[in-house]
mmCIF file of C-alpha atoms in Angstrom:
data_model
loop_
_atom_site.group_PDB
_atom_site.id
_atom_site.type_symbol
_atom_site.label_atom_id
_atom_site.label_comp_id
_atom_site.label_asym_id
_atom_site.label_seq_id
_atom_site.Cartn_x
_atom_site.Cartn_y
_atom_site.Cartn_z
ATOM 1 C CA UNK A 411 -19.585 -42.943 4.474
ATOM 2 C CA UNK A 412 -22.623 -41.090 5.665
ATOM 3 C CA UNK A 413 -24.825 -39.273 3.133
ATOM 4 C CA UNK A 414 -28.009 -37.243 3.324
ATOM 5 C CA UNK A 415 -30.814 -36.576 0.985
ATOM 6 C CA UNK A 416 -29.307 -34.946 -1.910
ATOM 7 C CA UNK A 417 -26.655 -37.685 -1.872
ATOM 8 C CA UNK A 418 -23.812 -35.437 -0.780
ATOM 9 C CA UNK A 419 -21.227 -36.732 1.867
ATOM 10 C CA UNK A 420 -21.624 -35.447 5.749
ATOM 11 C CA UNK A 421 -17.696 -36.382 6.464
ATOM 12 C CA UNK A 422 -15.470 -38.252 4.827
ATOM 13 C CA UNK A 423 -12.045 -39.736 5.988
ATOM 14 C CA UNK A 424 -8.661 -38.469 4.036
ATOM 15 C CA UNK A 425 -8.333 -41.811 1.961
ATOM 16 C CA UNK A 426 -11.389 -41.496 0.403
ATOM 17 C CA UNK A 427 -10.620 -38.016 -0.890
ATOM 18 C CA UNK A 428 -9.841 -39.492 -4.495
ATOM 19 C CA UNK A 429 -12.777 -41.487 -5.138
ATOM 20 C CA UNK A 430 -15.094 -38.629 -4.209
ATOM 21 C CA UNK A 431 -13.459 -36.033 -6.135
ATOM 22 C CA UNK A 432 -13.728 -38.617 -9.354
ATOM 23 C CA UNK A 433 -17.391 -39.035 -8.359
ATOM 24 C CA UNK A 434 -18.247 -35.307 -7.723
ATOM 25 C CA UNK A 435 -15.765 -33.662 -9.895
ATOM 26 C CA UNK A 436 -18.115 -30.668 -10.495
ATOM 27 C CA UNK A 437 -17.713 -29.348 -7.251
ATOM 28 C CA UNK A 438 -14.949 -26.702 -6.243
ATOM 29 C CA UNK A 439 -11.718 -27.265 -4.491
ATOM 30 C CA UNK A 440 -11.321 -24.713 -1.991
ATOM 31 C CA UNK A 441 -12.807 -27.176 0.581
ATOM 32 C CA UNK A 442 -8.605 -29.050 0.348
ATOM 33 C CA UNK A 443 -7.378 -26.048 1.900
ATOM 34 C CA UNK A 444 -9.559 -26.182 5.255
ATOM 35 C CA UNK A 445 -10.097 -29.750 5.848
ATOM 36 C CA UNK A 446 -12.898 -29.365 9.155
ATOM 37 C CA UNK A 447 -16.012 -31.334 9.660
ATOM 38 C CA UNK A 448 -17.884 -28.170 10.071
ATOM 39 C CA UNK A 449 -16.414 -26.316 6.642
ATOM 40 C CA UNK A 450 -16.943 -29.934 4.769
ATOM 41 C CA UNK A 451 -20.766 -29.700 5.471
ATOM 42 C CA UNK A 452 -21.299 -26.420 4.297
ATOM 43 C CA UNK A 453 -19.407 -26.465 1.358
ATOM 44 C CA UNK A 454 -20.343 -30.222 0.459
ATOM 45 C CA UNK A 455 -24.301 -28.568 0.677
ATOM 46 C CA UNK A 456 -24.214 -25.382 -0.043
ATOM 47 C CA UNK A 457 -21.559 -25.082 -2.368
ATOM 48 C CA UNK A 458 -22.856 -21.850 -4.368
ATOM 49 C CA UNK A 459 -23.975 -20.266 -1.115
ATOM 50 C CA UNK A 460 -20.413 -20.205 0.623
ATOM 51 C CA UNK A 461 -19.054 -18.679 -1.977
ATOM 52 C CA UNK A 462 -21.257 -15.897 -1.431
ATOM 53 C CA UNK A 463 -20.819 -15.763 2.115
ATOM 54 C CA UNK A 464 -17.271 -15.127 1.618
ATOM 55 C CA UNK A 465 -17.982 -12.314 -0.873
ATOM 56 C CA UNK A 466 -20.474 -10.747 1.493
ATOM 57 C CA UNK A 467 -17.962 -11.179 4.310
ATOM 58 C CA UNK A 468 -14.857 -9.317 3.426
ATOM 59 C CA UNK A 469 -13.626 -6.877 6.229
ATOM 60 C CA UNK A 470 -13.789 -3.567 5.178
ATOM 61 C CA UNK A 471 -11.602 -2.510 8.483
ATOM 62 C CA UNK A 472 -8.660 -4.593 6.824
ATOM 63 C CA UNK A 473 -8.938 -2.350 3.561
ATOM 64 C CA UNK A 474 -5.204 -0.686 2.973
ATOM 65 C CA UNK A 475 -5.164 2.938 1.929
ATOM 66 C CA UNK A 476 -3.073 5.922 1.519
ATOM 67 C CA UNK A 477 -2.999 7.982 4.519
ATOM 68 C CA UNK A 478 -0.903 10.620 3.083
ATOM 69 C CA UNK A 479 2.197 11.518 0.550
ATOM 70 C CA UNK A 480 5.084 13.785 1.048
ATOM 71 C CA UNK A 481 6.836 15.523 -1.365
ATOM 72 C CA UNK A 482 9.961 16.626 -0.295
ATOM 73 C CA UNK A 483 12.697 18.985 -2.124
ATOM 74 C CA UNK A 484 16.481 19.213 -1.062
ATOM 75 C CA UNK A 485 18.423 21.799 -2.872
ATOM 76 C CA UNK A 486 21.283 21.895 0.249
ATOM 77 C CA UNK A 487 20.837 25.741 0.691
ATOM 78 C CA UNK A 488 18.762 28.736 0.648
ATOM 79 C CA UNK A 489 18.110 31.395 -1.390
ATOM 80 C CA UNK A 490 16.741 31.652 -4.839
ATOM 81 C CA UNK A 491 17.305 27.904 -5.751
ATOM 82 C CA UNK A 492 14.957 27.260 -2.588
ATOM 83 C CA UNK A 493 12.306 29.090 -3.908
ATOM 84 C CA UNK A 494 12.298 28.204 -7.130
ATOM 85 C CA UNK A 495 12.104 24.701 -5.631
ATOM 86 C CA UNK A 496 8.909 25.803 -3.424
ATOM 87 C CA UNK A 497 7.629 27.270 -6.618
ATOM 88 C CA UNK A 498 7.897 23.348 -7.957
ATOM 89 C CA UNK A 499 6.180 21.864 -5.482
ATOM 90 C CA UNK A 500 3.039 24.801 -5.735
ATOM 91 C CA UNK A 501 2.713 23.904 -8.801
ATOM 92 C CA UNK A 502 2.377 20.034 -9.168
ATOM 93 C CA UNK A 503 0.383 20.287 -5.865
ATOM 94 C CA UNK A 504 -1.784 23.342 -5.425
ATOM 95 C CA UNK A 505 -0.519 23.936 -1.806
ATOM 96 C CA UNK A 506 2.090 26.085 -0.413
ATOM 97 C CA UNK A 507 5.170 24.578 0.356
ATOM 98 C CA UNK A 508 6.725 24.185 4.151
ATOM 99 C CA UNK A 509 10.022 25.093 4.416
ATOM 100 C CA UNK A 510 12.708 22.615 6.143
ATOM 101 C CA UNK A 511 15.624 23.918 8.482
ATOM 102 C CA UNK A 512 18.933 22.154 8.964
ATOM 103 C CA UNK A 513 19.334 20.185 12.282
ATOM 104 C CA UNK A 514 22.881 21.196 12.613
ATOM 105 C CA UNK A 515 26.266 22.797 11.319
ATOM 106 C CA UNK A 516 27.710 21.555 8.210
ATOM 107 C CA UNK A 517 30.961 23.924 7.405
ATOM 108 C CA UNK A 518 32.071 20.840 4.821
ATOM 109 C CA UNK A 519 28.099 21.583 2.376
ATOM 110 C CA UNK A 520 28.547 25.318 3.717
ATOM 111 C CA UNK A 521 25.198 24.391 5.793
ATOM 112 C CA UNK A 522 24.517 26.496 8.696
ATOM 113 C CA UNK A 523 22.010 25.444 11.697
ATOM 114 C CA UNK A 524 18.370 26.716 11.358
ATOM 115 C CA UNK A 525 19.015 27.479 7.813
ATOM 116 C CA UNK A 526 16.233 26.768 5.665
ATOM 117 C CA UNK A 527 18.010 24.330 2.992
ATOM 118 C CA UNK A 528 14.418 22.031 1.934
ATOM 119 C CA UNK A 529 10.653 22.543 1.516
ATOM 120 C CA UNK A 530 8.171 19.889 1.460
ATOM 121 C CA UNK A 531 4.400 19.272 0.534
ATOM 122 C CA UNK A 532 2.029 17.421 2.388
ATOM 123 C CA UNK A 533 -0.911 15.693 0.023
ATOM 124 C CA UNK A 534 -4.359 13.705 0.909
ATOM 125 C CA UNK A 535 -7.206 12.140 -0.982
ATOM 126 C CA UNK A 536 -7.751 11.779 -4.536
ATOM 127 C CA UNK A 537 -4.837 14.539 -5.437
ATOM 128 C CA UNK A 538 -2.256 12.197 -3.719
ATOM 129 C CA UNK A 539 -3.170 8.876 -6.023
ATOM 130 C CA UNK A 540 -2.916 10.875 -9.007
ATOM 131 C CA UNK A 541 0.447 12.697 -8.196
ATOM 132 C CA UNK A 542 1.414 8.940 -6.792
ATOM 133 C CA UNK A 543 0.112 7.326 -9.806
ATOM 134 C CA UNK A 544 2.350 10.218 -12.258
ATOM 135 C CA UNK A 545 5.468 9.249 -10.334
ATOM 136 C CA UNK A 546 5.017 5.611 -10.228
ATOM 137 C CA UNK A 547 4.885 6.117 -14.099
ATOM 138 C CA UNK A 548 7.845 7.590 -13.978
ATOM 139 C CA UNK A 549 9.314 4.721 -12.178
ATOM 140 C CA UNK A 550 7.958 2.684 -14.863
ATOM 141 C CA UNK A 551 6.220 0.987 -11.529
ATOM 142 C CA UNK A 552 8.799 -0.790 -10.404
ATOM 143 C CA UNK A 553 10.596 -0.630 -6.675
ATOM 144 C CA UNK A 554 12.622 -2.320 -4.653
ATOM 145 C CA UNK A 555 12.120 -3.663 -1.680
ATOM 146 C CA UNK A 556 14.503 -1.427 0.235
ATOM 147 C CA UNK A 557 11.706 0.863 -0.874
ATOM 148 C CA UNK A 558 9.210 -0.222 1.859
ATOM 149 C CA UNK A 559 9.560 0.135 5.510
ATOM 150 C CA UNK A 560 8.650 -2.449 8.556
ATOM 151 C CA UNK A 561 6.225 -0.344 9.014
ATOM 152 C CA UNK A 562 4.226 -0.669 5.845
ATOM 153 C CA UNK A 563 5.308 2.491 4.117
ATOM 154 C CA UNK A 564 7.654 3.341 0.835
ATOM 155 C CA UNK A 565 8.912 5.748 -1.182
ATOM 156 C CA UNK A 566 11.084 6.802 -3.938
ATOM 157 C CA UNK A 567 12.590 9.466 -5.901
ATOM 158 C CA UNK A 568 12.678 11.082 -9.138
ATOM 159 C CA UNK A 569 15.686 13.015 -10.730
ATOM 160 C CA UNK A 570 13.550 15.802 -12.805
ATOM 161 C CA UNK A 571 10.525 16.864 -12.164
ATOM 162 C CA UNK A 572 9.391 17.836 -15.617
ATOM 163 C CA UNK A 573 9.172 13.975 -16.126
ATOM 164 C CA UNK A 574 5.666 14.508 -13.742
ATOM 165 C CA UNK A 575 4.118 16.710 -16.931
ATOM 166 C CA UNK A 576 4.691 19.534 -15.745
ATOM 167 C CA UNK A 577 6.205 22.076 -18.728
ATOM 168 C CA UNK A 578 9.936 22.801 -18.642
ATOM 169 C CA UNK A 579 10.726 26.806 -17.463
ATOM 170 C CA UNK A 580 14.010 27.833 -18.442
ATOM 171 C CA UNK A 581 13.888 30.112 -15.145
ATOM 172 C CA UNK A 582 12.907 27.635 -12.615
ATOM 173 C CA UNK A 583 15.774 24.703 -14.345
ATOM 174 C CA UNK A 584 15.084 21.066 -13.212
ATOM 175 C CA UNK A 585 14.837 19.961 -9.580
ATOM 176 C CA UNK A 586 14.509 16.482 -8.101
ATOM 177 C CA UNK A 587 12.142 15.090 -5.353
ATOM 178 C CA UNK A 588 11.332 12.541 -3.175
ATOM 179 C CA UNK A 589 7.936 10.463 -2.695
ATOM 180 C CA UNK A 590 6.952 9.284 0.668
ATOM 181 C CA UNK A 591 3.467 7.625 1.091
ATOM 182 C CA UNK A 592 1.726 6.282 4.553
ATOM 183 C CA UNK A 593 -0.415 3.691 4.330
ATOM 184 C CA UNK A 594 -3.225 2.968 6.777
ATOM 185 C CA UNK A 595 -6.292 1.184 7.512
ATOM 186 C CA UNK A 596 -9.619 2.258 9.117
ATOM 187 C CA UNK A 597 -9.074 2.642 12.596
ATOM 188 C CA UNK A 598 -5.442 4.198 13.216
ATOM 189 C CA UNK A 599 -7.304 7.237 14.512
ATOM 190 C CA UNK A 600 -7.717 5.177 17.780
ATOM 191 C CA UNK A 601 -4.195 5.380 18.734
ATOM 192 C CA UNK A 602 -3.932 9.119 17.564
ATOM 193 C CA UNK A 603 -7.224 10.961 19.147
ATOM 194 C CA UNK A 604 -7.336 12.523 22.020
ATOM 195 C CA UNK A 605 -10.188 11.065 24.459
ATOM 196 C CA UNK A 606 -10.457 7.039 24.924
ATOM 197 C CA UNK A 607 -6.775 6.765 23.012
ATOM 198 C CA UNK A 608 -6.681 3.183 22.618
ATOM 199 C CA UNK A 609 -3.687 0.747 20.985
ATOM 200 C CA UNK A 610 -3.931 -0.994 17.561
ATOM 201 C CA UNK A 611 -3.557 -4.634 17.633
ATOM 202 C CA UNK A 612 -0.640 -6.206 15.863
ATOM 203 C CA UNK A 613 -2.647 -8.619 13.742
ATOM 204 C CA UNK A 614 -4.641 -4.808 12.377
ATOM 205 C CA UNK A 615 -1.136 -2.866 12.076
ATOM 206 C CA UNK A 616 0.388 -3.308 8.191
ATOM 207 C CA UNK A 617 3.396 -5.025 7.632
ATOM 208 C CA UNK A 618 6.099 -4.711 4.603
ATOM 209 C CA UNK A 619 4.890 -7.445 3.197
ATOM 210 C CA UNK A 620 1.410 -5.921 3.197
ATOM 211 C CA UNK A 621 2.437 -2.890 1.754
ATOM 212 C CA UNK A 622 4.327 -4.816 -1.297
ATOM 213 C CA UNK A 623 1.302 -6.765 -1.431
ATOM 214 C CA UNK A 624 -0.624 -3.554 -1.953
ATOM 215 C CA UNK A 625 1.427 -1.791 -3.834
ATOM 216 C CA UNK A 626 1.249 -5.119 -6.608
ATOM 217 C CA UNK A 627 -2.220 -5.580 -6.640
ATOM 218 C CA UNK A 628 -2.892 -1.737 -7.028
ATOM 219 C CA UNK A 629 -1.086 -0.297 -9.185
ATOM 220 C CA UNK A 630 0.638 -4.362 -10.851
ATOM 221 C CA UNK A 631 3.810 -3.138 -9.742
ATOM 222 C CA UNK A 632 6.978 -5.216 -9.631
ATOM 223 C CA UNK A 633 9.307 -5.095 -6.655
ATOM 224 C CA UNK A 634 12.722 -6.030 -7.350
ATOM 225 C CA UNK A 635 14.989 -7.551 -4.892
ATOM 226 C CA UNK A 636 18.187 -5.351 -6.110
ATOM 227 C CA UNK A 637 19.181 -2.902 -8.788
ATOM 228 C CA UNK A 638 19.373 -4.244 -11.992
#
């Protein structure tokens, strides 16, 4: 075994792993988990220091965020019931509502095509994580997994709104809605712009398991395989 002046190993074969962890027992671990020449010598020297480095090295560009949350409303026809729905959504957001047509002729819901039958809400920023945070509470922060998407995205529903804190009007009744949040990370805006419109690389695009991941550490959510 070589060793250098502060009488720390330069390399050391597998099979004596044991005896220097019983010799050197002070020093971390994490060295098990990459076993190089190169990644030995620093963290055999500079054991304090590459912990740093690894601090001081996290990509921001891999940081997972919330793009953006919609709220959507279905009351299945228009009318009063529609716009006491929109009047819902103004509320708990602050925006005005968009209104949703039907795709196509429905004589069995009594649906006509082009009639306006949903509205929906489109939310950014800081006002998204706190309506996403009230409905998660709702939830008592637990999803499924059928909840998230390939493509790194999830949402849920709630079955009254007043559950969000928002105070109970006789005149309005209780309506139900649906959360749908898009996650992202810096750098999507490549494949979106304009001028230069470039591709995102697989290895930067977020996966389900990502987004679960995510979704735990954030908010210590639990995602359950099935209904309970």
């Amino acid at each position: 075994m070589l060793r250098n002046q502060r009488n720390f190993p330069l390399f050391m074969p597998l099979f004596d792993l044991q005896q220097f962890l019983l010799t050197y027992p002070s020093l971390p671990l994490s060295f098990i988990s990459n076993p190089s020449r190169h990644n030995h010598l620093l963290l055999f020297l500079y054991p304090k220091t590459l912990a740093t480095m690894s601090d001081e090295k996290k990509n921001v560009m891999k940081e997972i965020k919330v793009d953006k949350m919609v709220l959507n409303c279905c009351v299945g026809e228009s009318g009063d019931r529609l716009t006491r729905a929109a009047r819902v959504l103004e509320q708990l957001t602050g925006q005005q509502p968009v209104y949703s047509k039907a795709r196509y002729t429905l004589r069995s819901f009594g649906i006509r095509r082009n009639e306006k039958i949903a509205c929906h809400v489109t939310v950014r920023g800081e006002k998204a994580m706190e309506i996403l945070e009230r409905g998660l509470k709702v939830k008592e922060y637990e999803l499924l997994q059928q909840n998230f998407s390939e493509t790194g995205n999830f949402g849920f529903g709630i079955n009254e709104h007043i559950d969000l804190g928002i105070k109970y009007d006789p005149t309005t009744g209780i309506y139900g809605m649906d959360f749908f949040v898009c996650l992202t990370r810096p750098g999507a805006r490549v494949a979106r712009r304009k001028v230069r419109k470039g591709r995102i690389g697989h290895p930067h695009k977020i996966t389900k398991e990502d987004a679960i991941k995510w979704f735990q550490d954030r908010f210590e959510g639990v995602v359950l395989a099935k209904a309970l």
